[in-house]
Amino acid sequence: MSLNSESMDPRARRTRRLLTQAFVELLEEKTPQAITVRDITQRANVNRATFYAHFADKYALYEYVFRDWFQAVLRARLPQPAPFNQETLHQLILAVFDFLAQLYKHTCRGGIYPPHQPRIETLVQQQVYETVFAWLAPVVRANGGTSPEVAATAISWAIIGVGLQFGRDASAEQAEHVATQALYQIAQGVPVLQFEARSSIKETWRQS
């Protein structure tokens, strides 16, 4: 059974770091399908029982690695706790672009990105959904309106879709421009952002 990282003692946290580091190193050499639990435990220098104390199987470790990677990208872009406004939504979009660009650069050499693209997209979408839902739920409770679950689902998939279409190979300048356009479109469905988006984003377009 997987352990909650917040409840782990220092030794357990160190073991988990060794397992994740071993898996990341192996991804440079093999596809996920070809990596075995034995490969991981040998690289990390731990036994199988220790591995299974942390992860149900290699796919649970795989998901943990990519989830943790995306969370690190989010932390680099968003303050904690992040308020809900146009700028933080903009930074969330750019974080998705950053992650997809890093992912593609890191994995395309070994050819692992295309076959695992749907699962990675879903992992990222889930975390974007959780972030947007946490922002929207208090606003909806205070003002009424669309279900925060529906709104967060629509917004999160919109961000992922734009990121996959434009953000993966974009330069920093291109990513900024596309993110601004995406933000303007998304904000039209979020009443609390509409006025702010219309005024500030249109000004950005005039300057570009």
Short mmCIF file of C-alpha atoms in Angstrom, two decimals:
data_model
loop_
_atom_site.label_atom_id
_atom_site.label_comp_id
_atom_site.label_asym_id
_atom_site.label_seq_id
_atom_site.Cartn_x
_atom_site.Cartn_y
_atom_site.Cartn_z
CA MET A 1 0.00 0.00 0.00
CA SER A 2 1.23 3.48 -0.86
CA LEU A 3 2.17 5.66 2.10
CA ASN A 4 1.08 9.24 2.57
CA SER A 5 4.24 11.32 2.13
CA GLU A 6 3.16 13.75 4.84
CA SER A 7 2.99 10.94 7.42
CA MET A 8 6.31 9.29 6.48
CA ASP A 9 9.33 9.43 8.74
CA PRO A 10 12.65 10.66 7.29
CA ARG A 11 13.83 7.13 6.49
CA ALA A 12 10.66 6.34 4.55
CA ARG A 13 10.87 9.64 2.67
CA ARG A 14 14.46 8.83 1.73
CA THR A 15 13.40 5.40 0.47
CA ARG A 16 10.66 6.92 -1.65
CA ARG A 17 13.13 9.39 -3.12
CA LEU A 18 15.46 6.51 -4.00
CA LEU A 19 12.63 4.64 -5.73
CA THR A 20 11.48 7.65 -7.72
CA GLN A 21 15.04 8.58 -8.68
CA ALA A 22 15.68 5.01 -9.83
CA PHE A 23 12.53 5.02 -11.94
CA VAL A 24 13.37 8.35 -13.56
CA GLU A 25 16.86 7.10 -14.41
CA LEU A 26 15.43 3.92 -15.91
CA LEU A 27 13.04 5.96 -18.06
CA GLU A 28 16.13 7.34 -19.80
CA GLU A 29 17.04 3.79 -20.78
CA LYS A 30 13.77 1.89 -21.28
CA THR A 31 10.06 2.31 -21.91
CA PRO A 32 7.78 2.01 -18.85
CA GLN A 33 6.51 -1.35 -20.13
CA ALA A 34 10.04 -2.72 -20.19
CA ILE A 35 10.91 -1.55 -16.68
CA THR A 36 10.33 -4.18 -14.00
CA VAL A 37 9.99 -3.88 -10.25
CA ARG A 38 13.24 -5.81 -10.04
CA ASP A 39 14.96 -3.17 -12.20
CA ILE A 40 13.70 -0.45 -9.88
CA THR A 41 14.64 -2.18 -6.63
CA GLN A 42 18.10 -3.08 -7.91
CA ARG A 43 18.75 0.48 -9.05
CA ALA A 44 17.46 1.89 -5.74
CA ASN A 45 19.22 -0.82 -3.72
CA VAL A 46 16.09 -1.83 -1.79
CA ASN A 47 14.15 -5.09 -1.62
CA ARG A 48 10.78 -5.88 -3.19
CA ALA A 49 8.95 -5.76 0.14
CA THR A 50 10.16 -2.20 0.62
CA PHE A 51 8.97 -1.26 -2.86
CA TYR A 52 5.48 -2.64 -2.23
CA ALA A 53 5.29 -0.84 1.11
CA HIS A 54 5.35 2.38 -0.91
CA PHE A 55 3.67 1.55 -4.23
CA ALA A 56 1.10 -0.99 -5.35
CA ASP A 57 2.98 -1.63 -8.60
CA LYS A 58 5.30 0.09 -11.08
CA TYR A 59 2.38 2.00 -12.61
CA ALA A 60 1.54 3.56 -9.25
CA LEU A 61 5.15 4.73 -9.08
CA TYR A 62 4.90 5.98 -12.67
CA GLU A 63 1.86 8.09 -11.82
CA TYR A 64 3.46 9.37 -8.63
CA VAL A 65 6.57 10.51 -10.51
CA PHE A 66 4.65 12.48 -13.13
CA ARG A 67 2.20 13.91 -10.60
CA ASP A 68 5.06 15.09 -8.39
CA TRP A 69 6.84 16.55 -11.43
CA PHE A 70 3.79 18.58 -12.41
CA GLN A 71 3.28 19.76 -8.83
CA ALA A 72 6.85 21.08 -8.84
CA VAL A 73 6.13 23.02 -12.05
CA LEU A 74 2.95 24.42 -10.48
CA ARG A 75 4.82 25.54 -7.36
CA ALA A 76 7.34 27.37 -9.54
CA ARG A 77 4.53 29.34 -11.21
CA LEU A 78 1.91 29.82 -8.49
CA PRO A 79 2.24 31.30 -5.00
CA GLN A 80 0.92 29.14 -2.17
CA PRO A 81 -1.83 29.67 -1.37
CA ALA A 82 -2.72 31.19 -4.74
CA PRO A 83 -5.64 33.64 -4.91
CA PHE A 84 -8.17 33.26 -7.72
CA ASN A 85 -7.71 36.00 -10.28
CA GLN A 86 -6.73 36.55 -13.88
CA GLU A 87 -2.99 36.41 -13.17
CA THR A 88 -3.06 33.11 -11.29
CA LEU A 89 -5.23 31.51 -13.98
CA HIS A 90 -2.76 32.82 -16.55
CA GLN A 91 0.14 31.30 -14.60
CA LEU A 92 -1.73 28.00 -14.34
CA ILE A 93 -2.03 27.88 -18.14
CA LEU A 94 1.67 28.66 -18.50
CA ALA A 95 2.51 25.94 -15.95
CA VAL A 96 0.72 23.40 -18.13
CA PHE A 97 2.67 24.66 -21.16
CA ASP A 98 5.92 24.41 -19.18
CA PHE A 99 5.20 20.86 -18.08
CA LEU A 100 4.18 19.59 -21.51
CA ALA A 101 7.27 21.15 -23.08
CA GLN A 102 9.53 19.57 -20.45
CA LEU A 103 7.74 16.25 -20.75
CA TYR A 104 8.06 16.15 -24.52
CA LYS A 105 11.72 17.13 -24.41
CA HIS A 106 12.47 14.58 -21.70
CA THR A 107 10.58 11.60 -23.06
CA CYS A 108 10.54 11.84 -26.84
CA ARG A 109 14.16 10.65 -26.97
CA GLY A 110 13.10 7.27 -25.62
CA GLY A 111 9.83 7.21 -27.52
CA ILE A 112 7.70 6.86 -24.38
CA TYR A 113 5.57 9.97 -24.75
CA PRO A 114 3.13 9.02 -27.53
CA PRO A 115 1.92 5.68 -26.09
CA HIS A 116 1.51 7.14 -22.61
CA GLN A 117 0.16 10.51 -23.67
CA PRO A 118 -3.49 9.91 -22.66
CA ARG A 119 -2.63 8.81 -19.13
CA ILE A 120 -0.25 11.69 -18.55
CA GLU A 121 -2.80 14.14 -19.93
CA THR A 122 -5.39 12.77 -17.52
CA LEU A 123 -3.02 13.07 -14.55
CA VAL A 124 -2.31 16.70 -15.42
CA GLN A 125 -5.99 17.44 -16.04
CA GLN A 126 -6.90 16.02 -12.63
CA GLN A 127 -4.47 18.34 -10.89
CA VAL A 128 -5.55 21.36 -12.94
CA TYR A 129 -9.16 20.45 -12.10
CA GLU A 130 -8.37 20.30 -8.38
CA THR A 131 -6.66 23.68 -8.51
CA VAL A 132 -9.48 25.37 -10.45
CA PHE A 133 -12.18 23.72 -8.33
CA ALA A 134 -10.53 24.97 -5.14
CA TRP A 135 -10.63 28.48 -6.62
CA LEU A 136 -14.18 28.32 -7.95
CA ALA A 137 -16.04 26.56 -5.14
CA PRO A 138 -15.96 29.50 -2.66
CA VAL A 139 -16.92 31.96 -5.41
CA VAL A 140 -19.90 29.86 -6.50
CA ARG A 141 -21.03 29.34 -2.91
CA ALA A 142 -20.89 33.09 -2.33
CA ASN A 143 -22.51 34.22 -5.58
CA GLY A 144 -24.38 31.24 -6.99
CA GLY A 145 -24.15 30.17 -10.60
CA THR A 146 -22.72 27.25 -12.51
CA SER A 147 -21.73 24.06 -10.71
CA PRO A 148 -18.05 24.39 -9.73
CA GLU A 149 -17.52 20.76 -10.73
CA VAL A 150 -18.77 21.38 -14.27
CA ALA A 151 -16.89 24.67 -14.60
CA ALA A 152 -13.62 23.21 -13.29
CA THR A 153 -13.92 20.23 -15.64
CA ALA A 154 -14.52 22.46 -18.67
CA ILE A 155 -11.73 24.87 -17.78
CA SER A 156 -9.18 22.16 -16.99
CA TRP A 157 -9.74 20.30 -20.26
CA ALA A 158 -9.68 23.58 -22.20
CA ILE A 159 -6.26 24.36 -20.72
CA ILE A 160 -4.95 20.87 -21.47
CA GLY A 161 -6.25 21.02 -25.03
CA VAL A 162 -4.63 24.37 -25.76
CA GLY A 163 -1.40 23.18 -24.15
CA LEU A 164 -1.26 20.07 -26.30
CA GLN A 165 -2.06 21.98 -29.47
CA PHE A 166 0.18 25.00 -28.99
CA GLY A 167 2.22 24.95 -25.79
CA ARG A 168 4.39 21.88 -26.20
CA ASP A 169 6.79 23.28 -28.80
CA ALA A 170 6.20 27.01 -28.33
CA SER A 171 8.91 29.49 -27.48
CA ALA A 172 8.48 31.46 -24.26
CA GLU A 173 7.12 34.43 -26.23
CA GLN A 174 4.71 32.28 -28.22
CA ALA A 175 3.55 30.47 -25.07
CA GLU A 176 2.83 33.79 -23.39
CA HIS A 177 0.80 35.00 -26.37
CA VAL A 178 -1.22 31.78 -26.67
CA ALA A 179 -1.80 31.66 -22.91
CA THR A 180 -3.14 35.22 -23.00
CA GLN A 181 -5.58 34.34 -25.77
CA ALA A 182 -6.65 31.16 -23.98
CA LEU A 183 -7.18 33.09 -20.77
CA TYR A 184 -9.41 35.61 -22.53
CA GLN A 185 -11.60 32.84 -23.95
CA ILE A 186 -11.80 30.91 -20.68
CA ALA A 187 -12.57 34.01 -18.65
CA GLN A 188 -15.71 34.67 -20.69
CA GLY A 189 -17.29 31.72 -18.90
CA VAL A 190 -16.19 32.86 -15.43
CA PRO A 191 -18.21 35.94 -14.45
CA VAL A 192 -15.88 36.96 -11.64
CA LEU A 193 -13.03 37.26 -14.17
CA GLN A 194 -14.85 38.77 -17.13
CA PHE A 195 -14.35 42.45 -16.40
CA GLU A 196 -10.73 42.00 -15.32
CA ALA A 197 -9.95 39.87 -18.36
CA ARG A 198 -11.60 42.20 -20.86
CA SER A 199 -9.75 45.25 -19.64
CA SER A 200 -6.27 43.87 -19.03
CA ILE A 201 -6.04 41.23 -21.75
CA LYS A 202 -7.27 43.55 -24.49
CA GLU A 203 -4.59 45.99 -23.41
CA THR A 204 -1.99 43.21 -23.76
CA TRP A 205 -3.22 42.47 -27.28
CA ARG A 206 -2.89 46.14 -28.24
CA GLN A 207 0.73 46.13 -27.11
CA SER A 208 1.64 42.85 -28.90
#
